[in-house]
Amino acid sequence: MPQHTLPRPICGHCDGFPTVTITTGQTTPDGQRKTITANCPACHGTGHTTTPARARIGA
């Protein structure tokens, strides 16, 4: 019998888009744009939040 898991709640800070790439406005010698990657500080780049029950397990 298959096990069904409940979907994890989406992070309210990033709306499920946890990692973004930002252009710096500079270009490399071969003409490509320099970019940096930023992760959501609330969910640490996962896109999901933990429920209070899961957060209390290790406490």
PDB file of N, CA and C in Angstrom, residues 10-47:
ATOM      1  N   ILE A  10       4.727  26.113   1.798  1.00  0.00           N
ATOM      2  CA  ILE A  10       5.650  26.959   1.046  1.00  0.00           C
ATOM      3  C   ILE A  10       6.078  28.125   1.921  1.00  0.00           C
ATOM      4  N   CYS A  11       7.337  28.508   1.802  1.00  0.00           N
ATOM      5  CA  CYS A  11       7.900  29.612   2.573  1.00  0.00           C
ATOM      6  C   CYS A  11       7.153  30.908   2.242  1.00  0.00           C
ATOM      7  N   GLY A  12       6.721  31.623   3.250  1.00  0.00           N
ATOM      8  CA  GLY A  12       6.003  32.877   3.057  1.00  0.00           C
ATOM      9  C   GLY A  12       6.904  34.036   2.685  1.00  0.00           C
ATOM     10  N   HIS A  13       8.197  33.902   2.929  1.00  0.00           N
ATOM     11  CA  HIS A  13       9.123  34.990   2.618  1.00  0.00           C
ATOM     12  C   HIS A  13       9.492  35.023   1.138  1.00  0.00           C
ATOM     13  N   CYS A  14       9.698  33.853   0.549  1.00  0.00           N
ATOM     14  CA  CYS A  14      10.136  33.807  -0.855  1.00  0.00           C
ATOM     15  C   CYS A  14       9.060  33.263  -1.786  1.00  0.00           C
ATOM     16  N   ASP A  15       7.914  32.839  -1.253  1.00  0.00           N
ATOM     17  CA  ASP A  15       6.806  32.309  -2.049  1.00  0.00           C
ATOM     18  C   ASP A  15       7.185  31.085  -2.860  1.00  0.00           C
ATOM     19  N   GLY A  16       8.138  30.301  -2.379  1.00  0.00           N
ATOM     20  CA  GLY A  16       8.528  29.081  -3.070  1.00  0.00           C
ATOM     21  C   GLY A  16       9.605  29.270  -4.128  1.00  0.00           C
ATOM     22  N   PHE A  17      10.142  30.478  -4.241  1.00  0.00           N
ATOM     23  CA  PHE A  17      11.255  30.751  -5.164  1.00  0.00           C
ATOM     24  C   PHE A  17      12.478  31.085  -4.318  1.00  0.00           C
ATOM     25  N   PRO A  18      13.151  30.083  -3.750  1.00  0.00           N
ATOM     26  CA  PRO A  18      14.166  30.311  -2.726  1.00  0.00           C
ATOM     27  C   PRO A  18      15.521  30.791  -3.211  1.00  0.00           C
ATOM     28  N   THR A  19      15.845  30.576  -4.461  1.00  0.00           N
ATOM     29  CA  THR A  19      17.158  30.961  -4.967  1.00  0.00           C
ATOM     30  C   THR A  19      16.979  31.840  -6.198  1.00  0.00           C
ATOM     31  N   VAL A  20      17.664  32.982  -6.190  1.00  0.00           N
ATOM     32  CA  VAL A  20      17.596  33.885  -7.333  1.00  0.00           C
ATOM     33  C   VAL A  20      19.005  34.215  -7.809  1.00  0.00           C
ATOM     34  N   THR A  21      19.133  34.563  -9.068  1.00  0.00           N
ATOM     35  CA  THR A  21      20.405  34.990  -9.627  1.00  0.00           C
ATOM     36  C   THR A  21      20.284  36.467  -9.987  1.00  0.00           C
ATOM     37  N   ILE A  22      21.225  37.258  -9.513  1.00  0.00           N
ATOM     38  CA  ILE A  22      21.189  38.703  -9.691  1.00  0.00           C
ATOM     39  C   ILE A  22      22.390  39.117 -10.536  1.00  0.00           C
ATOM     40  N   THR A  23      22.145  39.947 -11.540  1.00  0.00           N
ATOM     41  CA  THR A  23      23.257  40.445 -12.339  1.00  0.00           C
ATOM     42  C   THR A  23      23.888  41.632 -11.616  1.00  0.00           C
ATOM     43  N   THR A  24      25.204  41.725 -11.696  1.00  0.00           N
ATOM     44  CA  THR A  24      25.920  42.799 -11.010  1.00  0.00           C
ATOM     45  C   THR A  24      26.087  44.031 -11.885  1.00  0.00           C
ATOM     46  N   GLY A  25      25.785  43.934 -13.169  1.00  0.00           N
ATOM     47  CA  GLY A  25      25.957  45.045 -14.083  1.00  0.00           C
ATOM     48  C   GLY A  25      27.333  45.052 -14.741  1.00  0.00           C
ATOM     49  N   GLN A  26      28.213  44.181 -14.314  1.00  0.00           N
ATOM     50  CA  GLN A  26      29.544  44.095 -14.895  1.00  0.00           C
ATOM     51  C   GLN A  26      29.580  42.941 -15.899  1.00  0.00           C
ATOM     52  N   THR A  27      30.551  42.980 -16.781  1.00  0.00           N
ATOM     53  CA  THR A  27      30.711  41.890 -17.737  1.00  0.00           C
ATOM     54  C   THR A  27      32.105  41.283 -17.610  1.00  0.00           C
ATOM     55  N   THR A  28      32.195  40.033 -17.982  1.00  0.00           N
ATOM     56  CA  THR A  28      33.479  39.338 -17.978  1.00  0.00           C
ATOM     57  C   THR A  28      34.231  39.715 -19.255  1.00  0.00           C
ATOM     58  N   PRO A  29      35.524  39.407 -19.348  1.00  0.00           N
ATOM     59  CA  PRO A  29      36.277  39.734 -20.566  1.00  0.00           C
ATOM     60  C   PRO A  29      35.696  39.121 -21.844  1.00  0.00           C
ATOM     61  N   ASP A  30      34.991  37.986 -21.709  1.00  0.00           N
ATOM     62  CA  ASP A  30      34.410  37.389 -22.920  1.00  0.00           C
ATOM     63  C   ASP A  30      32.990  37.894 -23.206  1.00  0.00           C
ATOM     64  N   GLY A  31      32.501  38.892 -22.451  1.00  0.00           N
ATOM     65  CA  GLY A  31      31.222  39.527 -22.743  1.00  0.00           C
ATOM     66  C   GLY A  31      30.024  39.025 -21.968  1.00  0.00           C
ATOM     67  N   GLN A  32      30.189  38.034 -21.130  1.00  0.00           N
ATOM     68  CA  GLN A  32      29.062  37.526 -20.351  1.00  0.00           C
ATOM     69  C   GLN A  32      28.860  38.396 -19.110  1.00  0.00           C
ATOM     70  N   ARG A  33      27.627  38.428 -18.611  1.00  0.00           N
ATOM     71  CA  ARG A  33      27.339  39.216 -17.416  1.00  0.00           C
ATOM     72  C   ARG A  33      27.761  38.460 -16.161  1.00  0.00           C
ATOM     73  N   LYS A  34      28.310  39.202 -15.193  1.00  0.00           N
ATOM     74  CA  LYS A  34      28.648  38.596 -13.907  1.00  0.00           C
ATOM     75  C   LYS A  34      27.374  38.511 -13.071  1.00  0.00           C
ATOM     76  N   THR A  35      27.175  37.371 -12.426  1.00  0.00           N
ATOM     77  CA  THR A  35      25.984  37.177 -11.598  1.00  0.00           C
ATOM     78  C   THR A  35      26.383  36.668 -10.221  1.00  0.00           C
ATOM     79  N   ILE A  36      25.478  36.887  -9.266  1.00  0.00           N
ATOM     80  CA  ILE A  36      25.623  36.311  -7.930  1.00  0.00           C
ATOM     81  C   ILE A  36      24.335  35.569  -7.604  1.00  0.00           C
ATOM     82  N   THR A  37      24.424  34.573  -6.757  1.00  0.00           N
ATOM     83  CA  THR A  37      23.261  33.792  -6.352  1.00  0.00           C
ATOM     84  C   THR A  37      22.918  34.136  -4.914  1.00  0.00           C
ATOM     85  N   ALA A  38      21.619  34.350  -4.660  1.00  0.00           N
ATOM     86  CA  ALA A  38      21.157  34.669  -3.317  1.00  0.00           C
ATOM     87  C   ALA A  38      20.082  33.666  -2.902  1.00  0.00           C
ATOM     88  N   ASN A  39      20.205  33.140  -1.685  1.00  0.00           N
ATOM     89  CA  ASN A  39      19.217  32.216  -1.129  1.00  0.00           C
ATOM     90  C   ASN A  39      18.336  32.935  -0.124  1.00  0.00           C
ATOM     91  N   CYS A  40      17.115  32.480   0.020  1.00  0.00           N
ATOM     92  CA  CYS A  40      16.187  33.045   0.989  1.00  0.00           C
ATOM     93  C   CYS A  40      16.736  32.795   2.399  1.00  0.00           C
ATOM     94  N   PRO A  41      16.865  33.834   3.224  1.00  0.00           N
ATOM     95  CA  PRO A  41      17.403  33.638   4.569  1.00  0.00           C
ATOM     96  C   PRO A  41      16.425  32.922   5.511  1.00  0.00           C
ATOM     97  N   ALA A  42      15.147  32.955   5.209  1.00  0.00           N
ATOM     98  CA  ALA A  42      14.169  32.320   6.093  1.00  0.00           C
ATOM     99  C   ALA A  42      14.147  30.799   5.946  1.00  0.00           C
ATOM    100  N   CYS A  43      14.194  30.310   4.703  1.00  0.00           N
ATOM    101  CA  CYS A  43      14.104  28.856   4.474  1.00  0.00           C
ATOM    102  C   CYS A  43      15.438  28.253   4.066  1.00  0.00           C
ATOM    103  N   HIS A  44      16.480  29.067   3.969  1.00  0.00           N
ATOM    104  CA  HIS A  44      17.834  28.624   3.619  1.00  0.00           C
ATOM    105  C   HIS A  44      17.893  27.953   2.252  1.00  0.00           C
ATOM    106  N   GLY A  45      17.073  28.444   1.316  1.00  0.00           N
ATOM    107  CA  GLY A  45      17.136  27.950  -0.048  1.00  0.00           C
ATOM    108  C   GLY A  45      16.344  26.686  -0.317  1.00  0.00           C
ATOM    109  N   THR A  46      15.476  26.270   0.599  1.00  0.00           N
ATOM    110  CA  THR A  46      14.676  25.066   0.358  1.00  0.00           C
ATOM    111  C   THR A  46      13.323  25.373  -0.271  1.00  0.00           C
ATOM    112  N   GLY A  47      12.768  26.556  -0.001  1.00  0.00           N
ATOM    113  CA  GLY A  47      11.455  26.919  -0.531  1.00  0.00           C
ATOM    114  C   GLY A  47      10.304  26.475   0.339  1.00  0.00           C
TER     115      GLY A  47
END
